[in-house]
Structures are given as C-alpha cells and as structure tokens.
Amino acid sequence: MSREYDDHGAASGDDRRGRPQGQQQRGPGGGERRGGNVSGRGGDRGQGRSQDGSRRNARGHERNRRAQHERSYSTQAPGQRRRRSDPARLAAFEALRAVNSEDAYGNLVLPSLVREHRLDRRDAAFATELAYGTMRWSGTWDAVLQTCVDRPLDQLDPAVLDALRLGTHQLLAMRVPDHAALDATVGLVRGEVGQGPAGLVNAVLRKVARRTQEEWLEDLASQQPDEWRAMSVRRAHPVWEIRAMRRALRANGRDPEEITALLDADNAAPDVHLVALPGLGSLDPVLEAGAHPGDLVADSAVSGGGDVHRIPGTREGVVRVQDAGSQLVARVLAQAAVAEDAGRWADLCAGPGGKAALLAALAHERGATLLANEVSEHRSELVRQSLAPVPREAWRVRTGDAREVPAEHAGAFDRVLVDVPCTGLGALRRRPEARWRRTPSDVANLADVQRELLDAALEATRPGGVVVYATCSPHTAETHDVLQDVRDRRADVEVLDTAALAEQAALPGAFHGTRAAGLELPGGGSSVQLWPHVHGTDAMYMVALRRRG
C-alpha cells in the first residue's frame, strides 16, 4: 500500500475539511507462541519509590505489585493520553465489530457508517482501507498477534481482538507512523471498551511494531510445515481456498502458477465499476467527474474515486455500481440467439437486483418483459428498489422458491438467468471477510441447491430458449461439476459457444491475447471463467445452455 498518513490517519497531501459478542477468526498459519507475557513496566511519572525500590503513590502507599507486573504504561502523562479515537478509525472499528459479531457484510455496513460519521473524502478513504484491509488480512494478523499475546486469542474480549487487528494492520500494512497507530488504537479501546484493556493493547502492539510486515511474514511462513500453509500466511487466504482456486485455474486451461497473482489480486482494493442502464442512464457526468470508460462491456466505466453516490444518476438508479463481470453475464443472456423470441425473460435468483435491473433495461429496449424471482419478501423488496428506474411495464417481481417456478410457468420463458447461491469465492476482493467465513462443507451444502436451480431454470424455459447458468465462484464443484451433472442426466440440453457469445457481448478486442476467458468443453460448446488478475473483474463463471425440443 503506497499511501502515507499523518498522525491522525489522514492521507498526506490533501486539505482536511474536518477531523475526522463476537465470532472468532482463526489465523491461517498459527505459529509458535514466542511473545510470552505482555507486561511492561512504565516510567515513574508521578510516583515515588521507597528505599527498597517498591513504588508508592502520593500518600506513600505501596502500589499493588501484581498490577505493576501485569500493566503497561504509556510514556505520556495521563492528561495527554487519547481518550477516544478519531471518526475514521471508529467507523472502521464499528464495521469490523458488525462483521465479526453480527455476520454483517463489510461492503454493506461500512458505507452507511461512513455517512453516519460524516467522513470527508480523505477520511472515508482511510476508513475504507483500514476496515477492508483488516478484514482481508485478519487471519494473518491473528497469527502475528498469537505470538505477542500470552493466551489463546479466543480468550480475549472480541472487541479488544478487533482493535488489535486494526492496530496491527496500521502498523504493518499502512504507512501510518507507529506512534500514531499505537496512540489512536489505545485511545479507541479506552473510549469504546474501557480503561482496563488499554494497557494490554498498548503492550501487544508495541511488540507487533518491533518488526516490519515482511519480517513477520518471513518468520511465520518459515514455521509452517508445507508450502500451502506458508502461502496461506503470506497471502491471507485459508489453505483450502488456495488449493481450490489453483485447481480451478488448471481446469479452465490456465497456468496453476498464476495462483500467486490471483491471491494478490484478491488482496488488492478493487476498482469500482459503474454501468448506465441502456436507454435510461448516461455515463457522461461520470466521465466528466474523473471516471474512465470500461474496457470489457459497453455502457460501463471505472470510477475515478470519491463517493459514487454523489455522481449524477446514481441516486435515481439509472447509473449503478456493478462489477463488469456481472454486467457481462446479463449481456450474454441478451446476446444469445432465440428463434421466435416472444419476449419473456426471467431471472430466477434476482436479489439484490443488479443483474435484474440491467436485464430489465435491455428487455425494455426490445419490448420484452422480465420476471424477477426472489425467495423472501425482504430480498424481493430489494429487487423492486433496483428495478424501480426501469419502466414498470417491463418487469414484475415474484416472491418464492425458484425451484417452484416451473410449476407456474413451465416452458414459458425465452431467456432465463440462474445466478445461483454460491460460496462467493470469486468476489473476495469486494467481500473480504468471506474468505474466513467459508468452509469446504459450504461447497458440498450448496451443490444440490445449485443443481436443482439449474434444473428448474431449464424446466421454465421453452424448447429453443436459452438458460445462462452463472456463479461468482471459480470452484469447480460449483461450475464444471454442476454443468457435467446436468449433461449426464438430461438429453434436452445443448451447451452453446458461451465464449463466442461473450466476445459478441463485450467490447471489441476485450478478450484478445492473454485475456481470453473461454474454455472448449468435451461434447461441444464452451464456458467462460473471468479472473480478477486477468480481467479486473470478480471471478464470474457462466455457461449458456439451449433447451432442445
């Protein structure tokens, strides 16, 4: 990370317009505990000593010896010590607490906290880098902290552990001066947790600060029993995910050694992609505000920074934040040739509504209509909000299990998108906390649902119609295995040349050379797998299927 920060945490070189019960996460590498006790003796400011060397207070009473050995004191006088944190760090802390104690999604909770704390552009950028960076690296930071704390991390107050993670990220991965990171984190703990744990936090972070990030990573990696665990520590991904993504690279015709580039791309802050709904929105104000045109799909742009919600068109919903890979999925479905298209489209797993809005806008241009299905009323309401900018005659929302749609609409649709629930391993850049939440059992638990949803999509499609199966995960169990299963079981399915459809739906030249994404499949047809380190998108998988008569 290249940004430098002043003592308050704000990026240097800008004008300041203003001051700025929990789930535990397991470190990926573990590591031998070498830190011992976190105690540290402070100076004798304001204290006297007896002839035998014991500390006495102003009245001559000897202070508790046990407390002397278990507490660590700041070099500052009590009146100088920070009692609370600045708003940027507080927003990051509150986001981390929501993620770890309430299973919230970081990319959903942080923007509201930024607005709640009225952070200006610079402080919002600092809070974003601090919160998301800590979420991405929390497993590795836990391995660092375990060497500096004299007890298992799950015995710490969860709020204190989150504060330690935030402090560690500032010390090791952000160019915040050590004294600023220490003072601000201890002040945060004093204000939000209490005076008692502040000494522990101070002592632990001083130990962390004794080494650079590279020194910590080198030491922790050297203690691991194999290359996978060493890579896990160095690149902040659980071992099982690294293995799965390496297999996915090979399965999609790429060099497995690209795994390091893929993991590094997961750890980088993603670009913010924008889309203007066709026929409804314009990117001109976005480009005038500093964005640049996207290089994958039409009507897209990459934000130049700042609060995208202030860009003209975003409040109205005709300009939207949406990953370019997701945009491409919708356009591939719209691109596929369908004979005698009656204009009936469906999105069976539509929430929260990003792809559905783009599909509805495309459908409206062609005089078609979209049925957007979601399983719960809450998620259906999110879909309605997303679809609201599109003329009402172009869409309707159904609430219910997508697997029951064929009973009401058997063979009714010309085009069906089924973007199935998945592990989300392809969106770890934007949902950094997900890597530590997911387990291999999640893949197995989702597999049956994914197959059932694909079957339902095919049953809801008329003969000659097209289904696009999509998932934001490169895991082969959620992609190729699901496709192979349906091909083995059903004789009424033809796999289309999805790579050709993607090239037609994308901007000219988007997939030339090393950016090629298509994979020819045994038995005909092709699928498409996008990659963060190659295409700058989420790792979206898609395959287009035609239902035979």
Short mmCIF file of N, CA, C and O in Angstrom, two decimals, residues 422-500:
data_model
loop_
_atom_site.label_atom_id
_atom_site.label_comp_id
_atom_site.label_asym_id
_atom_site.label_seq_id
_atom_site.Cartn_x
_atom_site.Cartn_y
_atom_site.Cartn_z
N CYS A 422 -23.90 -19.23 -4.01
CA CYS A 422 -22.61 -19.92 -4.07
C CYS A 422 -21.72 -19.47 -2.91
O CYS A 422 -22.13 -18.64 -2.10
N THR A 423 -20.52 -19.99 -2.87
CA THR A 423 -19.58 -19.63 -1.80
C THR A 423 -19.06 -18.21 -1.94
O THR A 423 -18.53 -17.65 -0.98
N GLY A 424 -19.17 -17.62 -3.12
CA GLY A 424 -18.67 -16.26 -3.32
C GLY A 424 -17.16 -16.15 -3.36
O GLY A 424 -16.61 -15.06 -3.18
N LEU A 425 -16.47 -17.26 -3.64
CA LEU A 425 -15.00 -17.21 -3.68
C LEU A 425 -14.49 -16.34 -4.81
O LEU A 425 -13.32 -15.96 -4.81
N GLY A 426 -15.34 -16.01 -5.76
CA GLY A 426 -14.91 -15.15 -6.85
C GLY A 426 -15.00 -13.68 -6.53
O GLY A 426 -14.55 -12.84 -7.32
N ALA A 427 -15.60 -13.33 -5.37
CA ALA A 427 -15.79 -11.92 -5.02
C ALA A 427 -15.07 -11.56 -3.73
O ALA A 427 -15.50 -10.67 -3.00
N LEU A 428 -13.96 -12.23 -3.46
CA LEU A 428 -13.25 -11.97 -2.21
C LEU A 428 -12.63 -10.59 -2.16
O LEU A 428 -12.30 -10.10 -1.08
N ARG A 429 -12.44 -9.95 -3.31
CA ARG A 429 -11.92 -8.58 -3.30
C ARG A 429 -12.94 -7.65 -2.66
O ARG A 429 -12.58 -6.74 -1.91
N ARG A 430 -14.21 -7.84 -3.00
CA ARG A 430 -15.26 -6.93 -2.53
C ARG A 430 -15.90 -7.39 -1.23
O ARG A 430 -16.53 -6.59 -0.53
N ARG A 431 -15.78 -8.67 -0.92
CA ARG A 431 -16.31 -9.20 0.34
C ARG A 431 -15.18 -9.87 1.09
O ARG A 431 -15.11 -11.10 1.20
N PRO A 432 -14.27 -9.07 1.61
CA PRO A 432 -13.01 -9.63 2.15
C PRO A 432 -13.21 -10.56 3.33
O PRO A 432 -12.40 -11.47 3.54
N GLU A 433 -14.29 -10.33 4.10
CA GLU A 433 -14.48 -11.18 5.28
C GLU A 433 -14.93 -12.59 4.90
O GLU A 433 -14.81 -13.52 5.69
N ALA A 434 -15.42 -12.77 3.67
CA ALA A 434 -15.99 -14.06 3.27
C ALA A 434 -14.95 -15.17 3.29
O ALA A 434 -15.28 -16.34 3.54
N ARG A 435 -13.70 -14.84 3.01
CA ARG A 435 -12.68 -15.90 2.94
C ARG A 435 -12.50 -16.61 4.27
O ARG A 435 -12.15 -17.79 4.31
N TRP A 436 -12.75 -15.92 5.39
CA TRP A 436 -12.56 -16.54 6.70
C TRP A 436 -13.85 -17.17 7.21
O TRP A 436 -13.84 -17.90 8.21
N ARG A 437 -14.96 -16.89 6.56
CA ARG A 437 -16.24 -17.46 6.99
C ARG A 437 -16.53 -18.80 6.32
O ARG A 437 -17.15 -19.67 6.92
N ARG A 438 -16.13 -18.93 5.09
CA ARG A 438 -16.46 -20.12 4.31
C ARG A 438 -15.63 -21.32 4.74
O ARG A 438 -14.49 -21.19 5.20
N THR A 439 -16.21 -22.51 4.58
CA THR A 439 -15.53 -23.76 4.86
C THR A 439 -15.79 -24.71 3.69
O THR A 439 -16.73 -24.51 2.91
N PRO A 440 -14.99 -25.77 3.55
CA PRO A 440 -15.24 -26.73 2.47
C PRO A 440 -16.64 -27.32 2.52
O PRO A 440 -17.22 -27.66 1.47
N SER A 441 -17.22 -27.45 3.70
CA SER A 441 -18.57 -28.03 3.79
C SER A 441 -19.61 -27.14 3.13
O SER A 441 -20.65 -27.63 2.68
N ASP A 442 -19.33 -25.82 3.04
CA ASP A 442 -20.27 -24.93 2.36
C ASP A 442 -20.43 -25.31 0.89
O ASP A 442 -21.52 -25.21 0.32
N VAL A 443 -19.33 -25.73 0.28
CA VAL A 443 -19.38 -26.12 -1.13
C VAL A 443 -20.30 -27.31 -1.31
O VAL A 443 -21.18 -27.32 -2.20
N ALA A 444 -20.13 -28.31 -0.47
CA ALA A 444 -20.97 -29.51 -0.57
C ALA A 444 -22.43 -29.19 -0.28
O ALA A 444 -23.34 -29.71 -0.94
N ASN A 445 -22.67 -28.32 0.69
CA ASN A 445 -24.05 -27.98 1.06
C ASN A 445 -24.79 -27.25 -0.05
O ASN A 445 -26.01 -27.36 -0.19
N LEU A 446 -24.04 -26.46 -0.84
CA LEU A 446 -24.66 -25.67 -1.90
C LEU A 446 -24.85 -26.46 -3.20
O LEU A 446 -25.67 -26.09 -4.04
N ALA A 447 -24.09 -27.54 -3.36
CA ALA A 447 -24.08 -28.24 -4.65
C ALA A 447 -25.47 -28.73 -5.06
O ALA A 447 -25.89 -28.54 -6.22
N ASP A 448 -26.21 -29.35 -4.16
CA ASP A 448 -27.52 -29.88 -4.51
C ASP A 448 -28.48 -28.75 -4.89
O ASP A 448 -29.28 -28.88 -5.84
N VAL A 449 -28.43 -27.64 -4.16
CA VAL A 449 -29.29 -26.50 -4.46
C VAL A 449 -28.98 -25.95 -5.85
O VAL A 449 -29.88 -25.62 -6.63
N GLN A 450 -27.69 -25.85 -6.17
CA GLN A 450 -27.29 -25.33 -7.48
C GLN A 450 -27.81 -26.21 -8.61
O GLN A 450 -28.32 -25.71 -9.62
N ARG A 451 -27.74 -27.51 -8.44
CA ARG A 451 -28.24 -28.43 -9.47
C ARG A 451 -29.76 -28.32 -9.61
O ARG A 451 -30.30 -28.32 -10.72
N GLU A 452 -30.43 -28.22 -8.47
CA GLU A 452 -31.89 -28.12 -8.51
C GLU A 452 -32.34 -26.81 -9.17
O GLU A 452 -33.32 -26.79 -9.92
N LEU A 453 -31.63 -25.74 -8.91
CA LEU A 453 -31.98 -24.46 -9.52
C LEU A 453 -31.73 -24.47 -11.02
O LEU A 453 -32.53 -23.92 -11.80
N LEU A 454 -30.65 -25.11 -11.45
CA LEU A 454 -30.41 -25.20 -12.89
C LEU A 454 -31.48 -26.05 -13.56
O LEU A 454 -31.97 -25.71 -14.65
N ASP A 455 -31.87 -27.14 -12.93
CA ASP A 455 -32.97 -27.95 -13.47
C ASP A 455 -34.25 -27.12 -13.59
O ASP A 455 -34.97 -27.19 -14.59
N ALA A 456 -34.55 -26.35 -12.54
CA ALA A 456 -35.76 -25.53 -12.56
C ALA A 456 -35.71 -24.50 -13.68
O ALA A 456 -36.71 -24.25 -14.35
N ALA A 457 -34.53 -23.92 -13.90
CA ALA A 457 -34.39 -22.93 -14.97
C ALA A 457 -34.65 -23.56 -16.33
O ALA A 457 -35.32 -22.98 -17.19
N LEU A 458 -34.14 -24.77 -16.53
CA LEU A 458 -34.37 -25.46 -17.81
C LEU A 458 -35.83 -25.81 -17.99
O LEU A 458 -36.38 -25.69 -19.09
N GLU A 459 -36.48 -26.24 -16.90
CA GLU A 459 -37.90 -26.58 -17.00
C GLU A 459 -38.76 -25.36 -17.28
O GLU A 459 -39.83 -25.47 -17.89
N ALA A 460 -38.32 -24.19 -16.84
CA ALA A 460 -39.08 -22.97 -17.07
C ALA A 460 -38.83 -22.38 -18.46
O ALA A 460 -39.49 -21.42 -18.84
N THR A 461 -37.90 -22.95 -19.18
CA THR A 461 -37.51 -22.42 -20.50
C THR A 461 -38.20 -23.22 -21.60
O THR A 461 -38.25 -24.45 -21.55
N ARG A 462 -38.69 -22.54 -22.59
CA ARG A 462 -39.36 -23.23 -23.69
C ARG A 462 -38.31 -23.91 -24.58
O ARG A 462 -37.15 -23.49 -24.61
N PRO A 463 -38.68 -24.95 -25.32
CA PRO A 463 -37.76 -25.55 -26.28
C PRO A 463 -37.25 -24.50 -27.26
O PRO A 463 -38.03 -23.71 -27.81
N GLY A 464 -35.95 -24.45 -27.43
CA GLY A 464 -35.33 -23.43 -28.26
C GLY A 464 -34.87 -22.23 -27.47
O GLY A 464 -34.12 -21.39 -27.98
N GLY A 465 -35.31 -22.11 -26.22
CA GLY A 465 -34.90 -20.99 -25.37
C GLY A 465 -33.52 -21.22 -24.77
O GLY A 465 -32.93 -22.30 -24.88
N VAL A 466 -33.01 -20.19 -24.10
CA VAL A 466 -31.64 -20.20 -23.59
C VAL A 466 -31.63 -19.95 -22.09
O VAL A 466 -32.35 -19.08 -21.57
N VAL A 467 -30.79 -20.72 -21.39
CA VAL A 467 -30.53 -20.53 -19.97
C VAL A 467 -29.06 -20.16 -19.82
O VAL A 467 -28.19 -20.79 -20.44
N VAL A 468 -28.76 -19.15 -19.01
CA VAL A 468 -27.38 -18.87 -18.62
C VAL A 468 -27.24 -19.23 -17.15
O VAL A 468 -27.93 -18.66 -16.29
N TYR A 469 -26.37 -20.20 -16.89
CA TYR A 469 -26.03 -20.60 -15.53
C TYR A 469 -24.80 -19.79 -15.13
O TYR A 469 -23.78 -19.80 -15.84
N ALA A 470 -24.88 -19.06 -14.00
CA ALA A 470 -23.77 -18.20 -13.57
C ALA A 470 -23.54 -18.36 -12.09
O ALA A 470 -24.47 -18.65 -11.32
N THR A 471 -22.30 -18.17 -11.69
CA THR A 471 -21.95 -18.20 -10.28
C THR A 471 -20.69 -17.39 -10.05
O THR A 471 -19.80 -17.37 -10.90
N CYS A 472 -20.66 -16.69 -8.93
CA CYS A 472 -19.49 -15.87 -8.59
C CYS A 472 -18.51 -16.71 -7.77
O CYS A 472 -18.17 -16.38 -6.64
N SER A 473 -18.09 -17.80 -8.36
CA SER A 473 -17.12 -18.68 -7.74
C SER A 473 -16.41 -19.47 -8.84
O SER A 473 -17.08 -19.98 -9.75
N PRO A 474 -15.08 -19.59 -8.76
CA PRO A 474 -14.38 -20.43 -9.72
C PRO A 474 -14.27 -21.88 -9.28
O PRO A 474 -13.73 -22.71 -10.02
N HIS A 475 -14.75 -22.22 -8.10
CA HIS A 475 -14.61 -23.57 -7.56
C HIS A 475 -15.25 -24.55 -8.55
O HIS A 475 -16.42 -24.41 -8.92
N THR A 476 -14.52 -25.58 -8.94
CA THR A 476 -15.01 -26.49 -9.97
C THR A 476 -16.26 -27.24 -9.53
O THR A 476 -17.08 -27.63 -10.37
N ALA A 477 -16.44 -27.45 -8.23
CA ALA A 477 -17.64 -28.12 -7.75
C ALA A 477 -18.89 -27.28 -7.98
O ALA A 477 -20.00 -27.81 -8.03
N GLU A 478 -18.72 -25.97 -8.12
CA GLU A 478 -19.85 -25.06 -8.33
C GLU A 478 -20.00 -24.67 -9.79
O GLU A 478 -20.95 -23.97 -10.14
N THR A 479 -19.07 -25.11 -10.62
CA THR A 479 -19.09 -24.70 -12.02
C THR A 479 -19.12 -25.92 -12.93
O THR A 479 -20.18 -26.39 -13.32
N HIS A 480 -17.96 -26.47 -13.24
CA HIS A 480 -17.88 -27.58 -14.20
C HIS A 480 -18.63 -28.82 -13.72
O HIS A 480 -19.24 -29.52 -14.53
N ASP A 481 -18.57 -29.10 -12.43
CA ASP A 481 -19.25 -30.30 -11.93
C ASP A 481 -20.76 -30.18 -12.06
O ASP A 481 -21.45 -31.16 -12.40
N VAL A 482 -21.31 -29.00 -11.80
CA VAL A 482 -22.75 -28.80 -11.95
C VAL A 482 -23.15 -28.94 -13.42
O VAL A 482 -24.15 -29.59 -13.75
N LEU A 483 -22.35 -28.36 -14.31
CA LEU A 483 -22.64 -28.48 -15.74
C LEU A 483 -22.56 -29.93 -16.19
O LEU A 483 -23.45 -30.42 -16.91
N GLN A 484 -21.52 -30.66 -15.78
CA GLN A 484 -21.38 -32.04 -16.20
C GLN A 484 -22.53 -32.89 -15.69
O GLN A 484 -23.03 -33.79 -16.40
N ASP A 485 -22.98 -32.60 -14.48
CA ASP A 485 -24.10 -33.36 -13.91
C ASP A 485 -25.36 -33.20 -14.76
O ASP A 485 -26.04 -34.19 -15.06
N VAL A 486 -25.67 -31.98 -15.17
CA VAL A 486 -26.88 -31.77 -15.96
C VAL A 486 -26.75 -32.39 -17.35
O VAL A 486 -27.73 -32.91 -17.91
N ARG A 487 -25.55 -32.38 -17.90
CA ARG A 487 -25.35 -33.01 -19.21
C ARG A 487 -25.50 -34.52 -19.12
O ARG A 487 -25.99 -35.16 -20.05
N ASP A 488 -25.06 -35.08 -18.00
CA ASP A 488 -25.16 -36.53 -17.84
C ASP A 488 -26.61 -36.97 -17.66
O ASP A 488 -26.98 -38.07 -18.07
N ARG A 489 -27.42 -36.13 -17.04
CA ARG A 489 -28.78 -36.52 -16.68
C ARG A 489 -29.82 -36.15 -17.72
O ARG A 489 -30.88 -36.76 -17.76
N ARG A 490 -29.53 -35.14 -18.52
CA ARG A 490 -30.59 -34.62 -19.40
C ARG A 490 -30.14 -34.67 -20.85
O ARG A 490 -29.04 -34.24 -21.20
N ALA A 491 -31.05 -35.18 -21.68
CA ALA A 491 -30.77 -35.24 -23.11
C ALA A 491 -31.28 -34.01 -23.84
O ALA A 491 -31.05 -33.86 -25.04
N ASP A 492 -31.97 -33.12 -23.12
CA ASP A 492 -32.59 -31.97 -23.78
C ASP A 492 -31.76 -30.69 -23.61
O ASP A 492 -32.28 -29.58 -23.70
N VAL A 493 -30.45 -30.86 -23.34
CA VAL A 493 -29.59 -29.70 -23.07
C VAL A 493 -28.46 -29.66 -24.08
O VAL A 493 -27.75 -30.65 -24.29
N GLU A 494 -28.29 -28.52 -24.72
CA GLU A 494 -27.17 -28.27 -25.62
C GLU A 494 -26.34 -27.12 -25.06
O GLU A 494 -26.87 -26.05 -24.73
N VAL A 495 -25.03 -27.35 -24.91
CA VAL A 495 -24.14 -26.29 -24.43
C VAL A 495 -23.75 -25.41 -25.60
O VAL A 495 -23.23 -25.89 -26.61
N LEU A 496 -23.99 -24.13 -25.48
CA LEU A 496 -23.68 -23.19 -26.55
C LEU A 496 -22.22 -22.73 -26.47
O LEU A 496 -21.53 -22.97 -25.47
N ASP A 497 -21.78 -22.06 -27.51
CA ASP A 497 -20.43 -21.50 -27.51
C ASP A 497 -20.47 -20.20 -26.71
O ASP A 497 -20.59 -19.10 -27.25
N THR A 498 -20.39 -20.36 -25.39
CA THR A 498 -20.51 -19.21 -24.50
C THR A 498 -19.38 -18.21 -24.72
O THR A 498 -19.58 -17.00 -24.59
N ALA A 499 -18.19 -18.71 -25.05
CA ALA A 499 -17.06 -17.81 -25.29
C ALA A 499 -17.35 -16.88 -26.46
O ALA A 499 -17.06 -15.68 -26.41
N ALA A 500 -17.96 -17.42 -27.52
CA ALA A 500 -18.30 -16.59 -28.68
C ALA A 500 -19.37 -15.57 -28.30
O ALA A 500 -19.31 -14.40 -28.72
#
